[in-house]
Structures are given as C-alpha cells and as structure tokens.
Amino acid sequence: MELEEIIGIVAGVLTTFAVLPQIIKAVRTRAVKDVSPYMFIILCCGVGLWTVYGIFKMDWPIIVTNGVSFILNAVMLYIVVGSSKKQQKEKC
Amino acid sequence: MELEEIIGIVAGVLTTFAVLPQIIKAVRTRAVKDVSPYMFIILCCGVGLWTVYGIFKMDWPIIVTNGVSFILNAVMLYIVVGSSKKQQKEKC
C-alpha cells in the first residue's frame, strides 16, 4: 500500500468518527446548550450529499465513510434538538 | 456542468463551512463548556491529513476545501481550549 493511500485512509477514519467524543460527552453530561444545532444540520446535508455523489460515481469509500458520518451526525443532531425541546417544556 | 459535479461542489461547500455557526455561537455567548475539544482536535488532524493527501495527488479541490476546513476547525479549537484555560484560572 502506498503512503498516500495510508494517509487517505487515516484521514477518512478521523473525519468520519470525529463527532464520537461529542456524542459521548453529550450523553454523559446531558448538557448541549452550547452546541450549535445548525452545525449538525449543515453537516448532515453535506455528508448526505457526499453519499449521493459517491452513489453517482459508484465510489464505495466515499459512500461508506460519508454514510457512517451521516448516521453519527444525525444521532448528535437528534440529541441536541431533543434536549432543547425538553428545556422548552420545562420552562413552560 | 453535470449534476454530480454540482452535487459535489454543494457538498464540499456545506462540509467545509459547517463549523461556522458553532464559531459564531461560541463568540456570541462566550460559553463552550458543552463542546468537546476532542472533536475539533480529531477534525483538525483529519482535514489536515486530507490536505496532505491532496498535495500528494496535486488535487486542488481537496487541498482548498480541507485547507479552509483546517483553519476554521483550528479557530474553534482555539476558542474551546482558551475558554477552558480561563475557567480553570477563575477557579484558582
């Protein structure tokens, strides 16, 4: 395997799973008020479109890394939106 | 321009600038304690390696989008780390 291939794989793994520490922190602390939901909305749209792009090109690495990334970012978005809805209810 | 090219460009713009709402929120509220610094450390390493990968392949779209993404994520990491250092000082 060539050096650039290894760099590409490591880069792909890092950017795909980068959101995991944020998910773990959110689940542990149950506090997400400083986290921007818009960041995760835009990320979901972006990696979702990258997945579609990968399907057009039939490029499996693009489909798999962005597909997994979409799921992880959607989980984080669900936590952020769910938490802010809960806070609004508590205020009422 | 073909449809898949347009999808790729829109996807690239979205994933590159997704962190901007988080930076704006952090600067406005000056509150980042719910944000995971590890997410931005891993993202910086990941997009940094993608930039190196782009340089190997001499692929300008990869270099430019990941280079910009590296700068934006580094700014957010600086805000998060700076804020937690400040909080530690205030505690002492």
XYZ file of N, CA, C and O in Angstrom:
736
model
N 0.844 -1.206 0.000
C 0.000 0.000 0.000
C 0.883 1.262 0.000
O 1.871 1.320 0.730
N 0.557 2.208 -0.835
C 1.387 3.421 -0.916
C 1.093 4.387 0.225
O 0.013 4.366 0.807
N 2.080 5.271 0.486
C 1.962 6.227 1.598
C 0.700 7.084 1.471
O -0.019 7.303 2.449
N 0.431 7.577 0.254
C -0.739 8.462 0.088
C -2.057 7.718 0.351
O -3.006 8.310 0.852
N -2.082 6.426 0.047
C -3.278 5.623 0.337
C -3.502 5.520 1.845
O -4.630 5.656 2.332
N -2.392 5.261 2.577
C -2.474 5.146 4.043
C -2.945 6.477 4.638
O -3.830 6.512 5.499
N -2.374 7.592 4.141
C -2.777 8.926 4.623
C -4.272 9.142 4.375
O -4.999 9.620 5.249
N -4.738 8.761 3.193
C -6.157 8.905 2.844
C -7.065 8.100 3.763
O -8.105 8.598 4.209
N -6.653 6.868 4.077
C -7.479 6.009 4.943
C -7.526 6.574 6.372
O -8.612 6.685 6.964
N -6.350 6.974 6.907
C -6.310 7.544 8.267
C -7.157 8.825 8.321
O -7.951 9.027 9.246
N -7.001 9.680 7.295
C -7.775 10.932 7.235
C -9.279 10.631 7.214
O -10.061 11.269 7.927
N -9.675 9.647 6.429
C -11.088 9.266 6.314
C -11.656 8.766 7.632
O -12.764 9.152 8.030
N -10.883 7.903 8.311
C -11.337 7.368 9.606
C -11.487 8.518 10.616
O -12.493 8.598 11.344
N -10.487 9.424 10.663
C -10.538 10.534 11.637
C -11.740 11.442 11.400
O -12.491 11.751 12.335
N -11.943 11.889 10.148
C -13.053 12.822 9.894
C -14.418 12.135 10.055
O -15.387 12.774 10.441
N -14.460 10.818 9.794
C -15.740 10.096 9.936
C -16.150 9.982 11.406
O -17.307 10.192 11.763
N -15.159 9.659 12.282
C -15.511 9.377 13.670
C -15.249 10.560 14.626
O -15.380 10.409 15.845
N -14.892 11.736 14.086
C -14.567 12.901 14.925
C -15.717 13.300 15.849
O -15.487 13.794 16.960
N -16.947 13.067 15.408
C -18.103 13.503 16.196
C -18.356 12.600 17.421
O -19.078 12.995 18.350
N -17.738 11.408 17.458
C -17.982 10.460 18.557
C -17.708 11.054 19.958
O -18.548 10.892 20.856
N -16.553 11.741 20.185
C -16.327 12.317 21.525
C -17.428 13.308 21.927
O -17.779 13.403 23.097
N -17.974 14.040 20.914
C -19.046 14.995 21.214
C -20.331 14.256 21.621
O -21.034 14.679 22.548
N -20.623 13.149 20.952
C -21.801 12.344 21.296
C -21.644 11.782 22.716
O -22.563 11.870 23.542
N -20.453 11.221 23.009
C -20.199 10.633 24.336
C -20.341 11.702 25.427
O -20.998 11.485 26.441
N -19.745 12.888 25.184
C -19.845 13.977 26.157
C -21.300 14.386 26.393
O -21.730 14.600 27.530
N -22.063 14.496 25.296
C -23.468 14.915 25.386
C -24.300 13.892 26.167
O -25.155 14.259 26.980
N -24.041 12.604 25.918
C -24.801 11.551 26.599
C -24.439 11.531 28.090
O -25.319 11.412 28.949
N -23.140 11.686 28.394
C -22.687 11.651 29.793
C -23.196 12.837 30.600
O -23.698 12.681 31.700
N -23.035 14.052 30.045
C -23.352 15.269 30.818
C -24.818 15.678 30.677
O -25.323 16.438 31.490
N -25.473 15.200 29.628
C -26.842 15.607 29.267
C -26.964 17.133 29.109
O -28.036 17.713 29.335
N -25.828 17.775 28.750
C -25.827 19.230 28.551
C -25.316 19.542 27.155
O -24.207 19.144 26.788
N -26.143 20.220 26.348
C -25.747 20.534 24.970
C -26.106 21.977 24.587
O -26.072 22.316 23.409
N -26.384 22.826 25.605
C -26.885 24.160 25.246
C -25.845 25.018 24.520
O -26.205 25.950 23.811
N -24.544 24.718 24.684
C -23.511 25.491 23.977
C -23.228 24.951 22.574
O -22.456 25.542 21.826
N -23.845 23.804 22.252
C -23.597 23.178 20.945
C -24.576 23.750 19.914
O -25.771 23.855 20.188
N -24.054 24.139 18.741
C -24.911 24.702 17.691
C -25.621 23.589 16.903
O -24.956 22.767 16.268
N -26.970 23.558 16.921
C -27.670 22.550 16.109
C -27.445 22.773 14.615
O -27.420 21.827 13.836
N -27.242 24.056 14.219
C -27.066 24.375 12.795
C -25.825 23.694 12.218
O -25.812 23.288 11.060
N -24.756 23.581 13.061
C -23.546 22.893 12.603
C -23.890 21.473 12.167
O -23.452 21.023 11.101
N -24.718 20.780 12.962
C -25.017 19.373 12.660
C -26.062 19.231 11.563
O -26.052 18.251 10.819
N -26.954 20.236 11.426
C -27.901 20.240 10.293
C -27.102 20.346 8.983
O -27.301 19.571 8.043
N -26.160 21.326 8.959
C -25.362 21.551 7.737
C -24.476 20.331 7.446
O -24.347 19.904 6.303
N -23.867 19.755 8.525
C -23.024 18.570 8.336
C -23.823 17.402 7.758
O -23.356 16.698 6.856
N -25.056 17.188 8.292
C -25.905 16.097 7.782
C -26.205 16.299 6.296
O -26.105 15.353 5.501
N -26.573 17.544 5.914
C -26.855 17.836 4.495
C -25.592 17.593 3.665
O -25.650 16.964 2.603
N -24.439 18.084 4.159
C -23.171 17.972 3.421
C -22.749 16.527 3.199
O -22.530 16.109 2.060
N -22.660 15.747 4.289
C -22.198 14.351 4.122
C -23.273 13.501 3.429
O -22.944 12.541 2.741
N -24.547 13.896 3.593
C -25.631 13.222 2.868
C -25.436 13.404 1.359
O -25.533 12.446 0.586
N -25.111 14.648 0.942
C -24.874 14.917 -0.485
C -23.606 14.211 -0.980
O -23.555 13.743 -2.117
N -22.560 14.127 -0.110
C -21.347 13.375 -0.480
C -21.688 11.906 -0.723
O -21.122 11.276 -1.619
N -22.624 11.365 0.069
C -23.042 9.966 -0.130
C -23.723 9.815 -1.488
O -23.434 8.867 -2.229
N -24.618 10.773 -1.813
C -25.291 10.753 -3.121
C -24.251 10.849 -4.252
O -24.316 10.108 -5.249
N -23.259 11.743 -4.050
C -22.168 11.914 -5.025
C -21.435 10.582 -5.222
O -21.138 10.179 -6.346
N -21.165 9.886 -4.098
C -20.483 8.582 -4.149
C -21.307 7.547 -4.907
O -20.759 6.729 -5.656
N -22.646 7.598 -4.724
C -23.531 6.659 -5.430
C -23.480 6.917 -6.945
O -23.387 6.002 -7.742
N -23.511 8.236 -7.315
C -23.386 8.602 -8.739
C -22.106 8.024 -9.343
O -22.109 7.499 -10.447
N -21.002 8.160 -8.584
C -19.692 7.742 -9.099
C -19.417 6.256 -8.831
O -18.366 5.763 -9.220
N -20.334 5.602 -8.081
C -20.137 4.206 -7.646
C -18.782 4.052 -6.929
O -18.031 3.108 -7.199
N -18.491 5.004 -6.051
C -17.210 5.038 -5.328
C -17.480 4.612 -3.880
O -17.988 5.389 -3.071
N -17.155 3.327 -3.562
C -17.518 2.768 -2.259
C -16.891 3.479 -1.054
O -17.592 3.701 -0.049
N -15.586 3.857 -1.096
C -15.031 4.568 0.067
C -15.806 5.857 0.383
O -16.065 6.161 1.543
N -16.194 6.613 -0.660
C -16.969 7.852 -0.438
C -18.336 7.502 0.151
O -18.799 8.146 1.104
N -19.003 6.463 -0.382
C -20.333 6.074 0.109
C -20.262 5.640 1.573
O -21.036 6.116 2.414
N -19.301 4.758 1.900
C -19.236 4.192 3.259
C -18.851 5.252 4.295
O -19.547 5.425 5.306
N -17.744 6.019 4.045
C -17.304 6.995 5.057
C -18.380 8.066 5.284
O -18.678 8.409 6.430
N -18.976 8.568 4.210
C -19.982 9.622 4.373
C -21.313 9.084 4.887
O -22.034 9.786 5.598
N -21.619 7.829 4.551
C -22.835 7.199 5.083
C -22.753 7.056 6.596
O -23.694 7.427 7.312
N -21.607 6.542 7.075
C -21.402 6.402 8.526
C -21.418 7.785 9.192
O -22.050 7.991 10.238
N -20.735 8.745 8.557
C -20.676 10.116 9.079
C -22.083 10.715 9.186
O -22.407 11.398 10.164
N -22.931 10.441 8.187
C -24.308 10.942 8.199
C -25.055 10.400 9.424
O -25.728 11.153 10.133
N -24.916 9.098 9.665
C -25.615 8.471 10.801
C -25.145 9.086 12.129
O -25.963 9.480 12.971
N -23.812 9.220 12.302
C -23.281 9.761 13.562
C -23.724 11.217 13.779
O -24.118 11.605 14.884
N -23.652 12.029 12.723
C -24.069 13.432 12.861
C -25.572 13.550 13.098
O -26.024 14.450 13.811
N -26.351 12.627 12.515
C -27.801 12.627 12.739
C -28.110 12.280 14.195
O -29.023 12.867 14.799
N -27.343 11.344 14.768
C -27.520 10.990 16.192
C -27.269 12.228 17.059
O -28.055 12.558 17.959
N -26.171 12.953 16.764
C -25.831 14.141 17.555
C -26.907 15.224 17.402
O -27.308 15.871 18.374
N -27.400 15.396 16.171
C -28.457 16.384 15.918
C -29.717 16.027 16.706
O -30.356 16.899 17.307
N -30.052 14.738 16.751
C -31.221 14.249 17.491
C -31.075 14.577 18.979
O -32.027 15.030 19.627
N -29.850 14.379 19.524
C -29.601 14.680 20.940
C -29.776 16.182 21.206
O -30.438 16.580 22.165
N -29.205 17.023 20.318
C -29.268 18.488 20.515
C -30.707 18.980 20.421
O -31.178 19.727 21.284
N -31.427 18.556 19.378
C -32.811 19.028 19.179
C -33.712 18.486 20.298
O -34.524 19.219 20.863
N -33.544 17.214 20.647
C -34.329 16.607 21.727
C -34.123 17.333 23.047
O -35.083 17.605 23.770
N -32.881 17.693 23.331
C -32.568 18.379 24.579
C -33.174 19.781 24.636
O -33.683 20.208 25.668
N -33.125 20.510 23.504
C -33.651 21.881 23.527
C -35.177 21.873 23.630
O -35.770 22.758 24.239
N -35.811 20.836 23.060
C -37.277 20.707 23.193
C -37.664 20.449 24.651
O -38.636 20.991 25.166
N -36.853 19.584 25.321
C -37.094 19.231 26.720
C -36.963 20.484 27.610
O -37.775 20.724 28.493
N -35.924 21.292 27.323
C -35.701 22.509 28.098
C -36.857 23.489 27.950
O -37.274 24.128 28.899
N -37.390 23.596 26.701
C -38.521 24.494 26.450
C -39.746 24.060 27.240
O -40.457 24.881 27.811
N -39.978 22.717 27.288
C -41.124 22.184 28.038
C -40.984 22.506 29.517
O -41.947 22.864 30.191
N -39.739 22.352 30.042
C -39.502 22.610 31.465
C -39.770 24.067 31.818
O -40.208 24.397 32.910
N -39.480 24.960 30.849
C -39.718 26.395 31.070
C -41.214 26.693 31.169
O -41.647 27.574 31.889
N -42.030 25.937 30.365
C -43.481 26.176 30.322
C -44.165 25.574 31.563
O -44.119 25.978 32.616
N -22.135 21.992 -16.864
C -21.718 21.255 -15.662
C -22.705 20.115 -15.353
O -23.915 20.319 -15.438
N -22.177 18.945 -15.071
C -23.062 17.807 -14.825
C -23.642 17.832 -13.411
O -23.058 18.427 -12.504
N -24.777 17.098 -13.234
C -25.474 17.085 -11.943
C -24.557 16.612 -10.811
O -24.535 17.209 -9.726
N -23.771 15.549 -11.060
C -22.913 15.024 -9.993
C -21.827 16.023 -9.596
O -21.438 16.089 -8.436
N -21.369 16.840 -10.553
C -20.378 17.875 -10.249
C -20.991 18.931 -9.319
O -20.363 19.361 -8.345
N -22.235 19.332 -9.652
C -22.936 20.334 -8.835
C -23.137 19.789 -7.420
O -22.887 20.495 -6.426
N -23.565 18.514 -7.315
C -23.765 17.884 -6.000
C -22.455 17.883 -5.214
O -22.413 18.227 -4.028
N -21.347 17.545 -5.873
C -20.041 17.521 -5.220
C -19.632 18.888 -4.706
O -19.126 19.016 -3.577
N -19.872 19.935 -5.518
C -19.488 21.296 -5.107
C -20.319 21.744 -3.904
O -19.784 22.257 -2.914
N -21.657 21.533 -3.968
C -22.542 21.924 -2.856
C -22.141 21.157 -1.584
O -22.031 21.741 -0.497
N -21.885 19.840 -1.723
C -21.475 19.015 -0.578
C -20.178 19.547 0.024
O -20.047 19.671 1.252
N -19.227 19.894 -0.820
C -17.933 20.409 -0.361
C -18.075 21.722 0.395
O -17.470 21.907 1.456
N -18.904 22.628 -0.166
C -19.110 23.933 0.492
C -19.763 23.723 1.865
O -19.349 24.312 2.868
N -20.792 22.853 1.921
C -21.517 22.613 3.179
C -20.591 22.025 4.254
O -20.543 22.530 5.381
N -19.838 20.962 3.924
C -18.993 20.324 4.944
C -17.827 21.240 5.342
O -17.379 21.194 6.478
N -17.361 22.080 4.406
C -16.249 22.990 4.732
C -16.682 24.060 5.730
O -15.967 24.353 6.686
N -17.880 24.639 5.519
C -18.292 25.790 6.328
C -19.266 25.413 7.454
O -19.784 26.300 8.133
N -19.507 24.115 7.681
C -20.472 23.686 8.706
C -20.116 24.186 10.099
O -21.003 24.442 10.926
N -18.822 24.350 10.371
C -18.400 24.748 11.720
C -18.666 26.239 12.005
O -18.662 26.666 13.161
N -18.935 27.036 10.956
C -19.134 28.483 11.138
C -20.233 28.839 12.159
O -19.996 29.687 13.033
N -21.431 28.206 12.102
C -22.463 28.545 13.109
C -21.992 28.269 14.543
O -22.358 29.000 15.470
N -21.149 27.214 14.711
C -20.635 26.891 16.045
C -19.651 27.971 16.518
O -19.666 28.373 17.690
N -18.818 28.473 15.601
C -17.866 29.540 15.939
C -18.641 30.807 16.323
O -18.356 31.441 17.333
N -19.663 31.146 15.507
C -20.457 32.366 15.764
C -21.155 32.251 17.121
O -21.132 33.196 17.925
N -21.748 31.065 17.410
C -22.434 30.859 18.690
C -21.445 30.997 19.855
O -21.749 31.619 20.878
N -20.246 30.403 19.704
C -19.237 30.443 20.775
C -18.768 31.871 21.044
O -18.584 32.270 22.201
N -18.575 32.646 19.961
C -18.102 34.031 20.113
C -19.196 34.885 20.767
O -18.923 35.705 21.651
N -20.453 34.667 20.337
C -21.577 35.468 20.869
C -21.842 35.183 22.339
O -22.008 36.085 23.152
N -21.920 33.887 22.700
C -22.330 33.511 24.061
C -21.140 33.400 25.013
O -21.312 33.426 26.223
N -19.949 33.251 24.474
C -18.714 33.003 25.250
C -18.865 31.770 26.152
O -18.251 31.689 27.214
N -19.731 30.842 25.737
C -19.939 29.607 26.517
C -19.655 28.407 25.617
O -20.266 28.262 24.551
N -18.701 27.565 26.031
C -18.347 26.392 25.219
C -18.153 25.135 26.069
O -17.602 24.149 25.585
N -18.639 25.174 27.313
C -18.320 24.042 28.201
C -18.964 22.716 27.757
O -18.475 21.652 28.103
N -20.057 22.792 26.970
C -20.690 21.555 26.481
C -20.043 21.039 25.197
O -20.385 19.956 24.723
N -19.112 21.840 24.630
C -18.482 21.454 23.357
C -17.251 20.590 23.641
O -16.437 20.922 24.508
N -17.122 19.465 22.914
C -15.979 18.563 23.112
C -14.744 19.075 22.358
O -14.778 19.189 21.129
N -13.634 19.392 23.079
C -12.418 19.801 22.365
C -11.841 18.667 21.517
O -11.249 18.909 20.469
N -12.063 17.404 21.973
C -11.517 16.250 21.241
C -12.082 16.162 19.834
O -11.399 15.761 18.899
N -13.370 16.535 19.676
C -13.964 16.525 18.341
C -13.149 17.413 17.395
O -12.854 17.021 16.267
N -12.771 18.612 17.884
C -12.074 19.554 16.999
C -10.591 19.203 16.837
O -10.001 19.501 15.800
N -9.991 18.533 17.855
C -8.614 18.031 17.702
C -8.591 16.972 16.594
O -7.759 17.035 15.683
N -9.545 16.021 16.677
C -9.592 14.943 15.680
C -9.913 15.501 14.290
O -9.309 15.105 13.290
N -10.856 16.475 14.227
C -11.209 17.076 12.936
C -10.011 17.782 12.314
O -9.754 17.662 11.108
N -9.235 18.533 13.147
C -8.038 19.226 12.638
C -7.040 18.226 12.068
O -6.502 18.436 10.974
N -6.791 17.123 12.810
C -5.868 16.082 12.314
C -6.402 15.494 11.008
O -5.660 15.327 10.036
N -7.711 15.181 10.984
C -8.328 14.543 9.811
C -8.256 15.417 8.571
O -7.737 14.985 7.530
N -8.732 16.668 8.670
C -8.734 17.523 7.471
C -7.310 17.962 7.117
O -6.996 18.204 5.942
N -6.427 18.034 8.132
C -5.009 18.316 7.879
C -4.404 17.208 7.018
O -3.708 17.487 6.033
N -4.697 15.949 7.368
C -4.197 14.812 6.579
C -4.824 14.778 5.182
O -4.171 14.440 4.210
N -6.124 15.154 5.085
C -6.759 15.245 3.754
C -6.035 16.274 2.886
O -5.906 16.103 1.673
N -5.592 17.389 3.512
C -4.857 18.424 2.767
C -3.539 17.839 2.244
O -3.170 18.047 1.077
N -2.822 17.087 3.121
C -1.564 16.441 2.724
C -1.834 15.454 1.568
O -1.092 15.416 0.576
N -2.936 14.689 1.701
C -3.345 13.738 0.652
C -3.574 14.475 -0.676
O -3.127 14.025 -1.735
N -4.243 15.633 -0.586
C -4.498 16.450 -1.785
C -3.207 16.937 -2.420
O -3.093 17.001 -3.651
N -2.211 17.292 -1.564
C -0.917 17.760 -2.081
C -0.202 16.612 -2.815
O 0.342 16.802 -3.902
N -0.252 15.399 -2.224
C 0.327 14.213 -2.877
C -0.276 14.016 -4.265
O 0.417 13.724 -5.227
N -1.617 14.148 -4.326
C -2.328 13.877 -5.584
C -2.382 15.110 -6.496
O -2.933 15.041 -7.586
N -1.885 16.259 -5.977
C -1.988 17.550 -6.689
C -3.443 17.823 -7.103
O -3.729 18.220 -8.244
N -4.364 17.586 -6.153
C -5.799 17.744 -6.404
C -6.268 19.013 -5.673
O -6.447 19.038 -4.463
N -6.422 20.106 -6.464
C -6.715 21.417 -5.863
C -8.022 21.492 -5.076
O -8.045 22.086 -3.997
N -9.143 20.908 -5.576
C -10.373 20.967 -4.758
C -10.177 20.355 -3.365
O -10.648 20.904 -2.367
N -9.452 19.210 -3.283
C -9.208 18.574 -1.980
C -8.341 19.481 -1.109
O -8.603 19.680 0.084
N -7.291 20.076 -1.707
C -6.377 20.948 -0.948
C -7.136 22.165 -0.391
O -7.052 22.476 0.793
N -7.912 22.843 -1.271
C -8.569 24.103 -0.876
C -9.664 23.856 0.170
O -9.677 24.500 1.234
N -10.585 22.885 -0.095
C -11.690 22.675 0.853
C -11.167 22.223 2.221
O -11.607 22.728 3.254
N -10.189 21.305 2.228
C -9.691 20.811 3.512
C -8.768 21.817 4.195
O -8.712 21.867 5.418
N -8.071 22.623 3.395
C -7.229 23.677 3.971
C -8.082 24.709 4.716
O -7.792 25.070 5.859
N -9.174 25.144 4.055
C -10.092 26.107 4.688
C -10.723 25.472 5.934
O -10.823 26.096 6.996
N -11.137 24.202 5.796
C -11.751 23.478 6.910
C -10.780 23.380 8.089
O -11.183 23.537 9.253
N -9.508 23.138 7.810
C -8.492 23.066 8.861
C -8.421 24.388 9.630
O -8.428 24.402 10.868
N -8.390 25.510 8.892
C -8.298 26.832 9.533
C -9.518 27.074 10.439
O -9.381 27.468 11.601
N -10.730 26.806 9.907
C -11.956 27.056 10.675
C -12.027 26.174 11.930
O -12.367 26.652 13.018
N -11.681 24.890 11.795
C -11.716 23.995 12.957
C -10.636 24.365 13.973
O -10.838 24.207 15.179
N -9.488 24.861 13.495
C -8.420 25.304 14.400
C -8.876 26.531 15.193
O -8.577 26.653 16.393
N -9.635 27.423 14.540
C -10.175 28.607 15.231
C -11.107 28.162 16.360
O -11.019 28.634 17.492
N -11.998 27.199 16.042
C -12.939 26.710 17.053
C -12.200 26.015 18.198
O -12.531 26.215 19.378
N -11.177 25.233 17.881
C -10.377 24.547 18.907
C -9.697 25.571 19.815
O -9.669 25.407 21.043
N -9.182 26.638 19.223
C -8.526 27.719 19.971
C -9.519 28.351 20.955
O -9.180 28.600 22.116
N -10.757 28.579 20.489
C -11.794 29.172 21.360
C -12.097 28.228 22.530
O -12.161 28.657 23.687
N -12.266 26.931 22.236
C -12.637 25.952 23.272
C -11.502 25.812 24.303
O -11.742 25.886 25.513
N -10.269 25.634 23.831
C -9.137 25.444 24.745
C -8.884 26.732 25.541
O -8.690 26.688 26.760
N -8.943 27.881 24.861
C -8.752 29.178 25.532
C -9.771 29.377 26.633
O -9.442 29.823 27.740
N -11.024 29.037 26.346
C -12.104 29.223 27.320
C -11.925 28.311 28.532
O -12.151 28.737 29.678
N -11.517 27.050 28.321
C -11.380 26.134 29.463
C -10.182 26.522 30.326
O -10.210 26.364 31.538
N -9.124 27.083 29.720
C -7.976 27.580 30.495
C -8.401 28.756 31.385
O -8.013 28.870 32.531
N -9.246 29.643 30.791
C -9.730 30.827 31.507
C -10.572 30.412 32.714
O -10.448 30.959 33.807
N -11.431 29.391 32.483
C -12.297 28.897 33.568
C -11.463 28.307 34.701
O -11.775 28.513 35.877
N -10.390 27.586 34.350
C -9.522 26.993 35.365
C -8.870 28.075 36.209
O -8.764 27.969 37.424
N -8.409 29.156 35.542
C -7.781 30.272 36.256
C -8.755 30.919 37.235
O -8.420 31.251 38.364
N -10.018 31.094 36.760
C -11.040 31.734 37.598
C -11.333 30.905 38.845
O -11.642 31.438 39.901
N -11.240 29.550 38.690
C -11.472 28.657 39.827
C -10.374 28.821 40.875
O -10.609 28.691 42.063
N -9.095 29.079 40.423
C -7.946 29.207 41.339
C -7.983 30.577 42.030
O -8.701 30.876 42.865
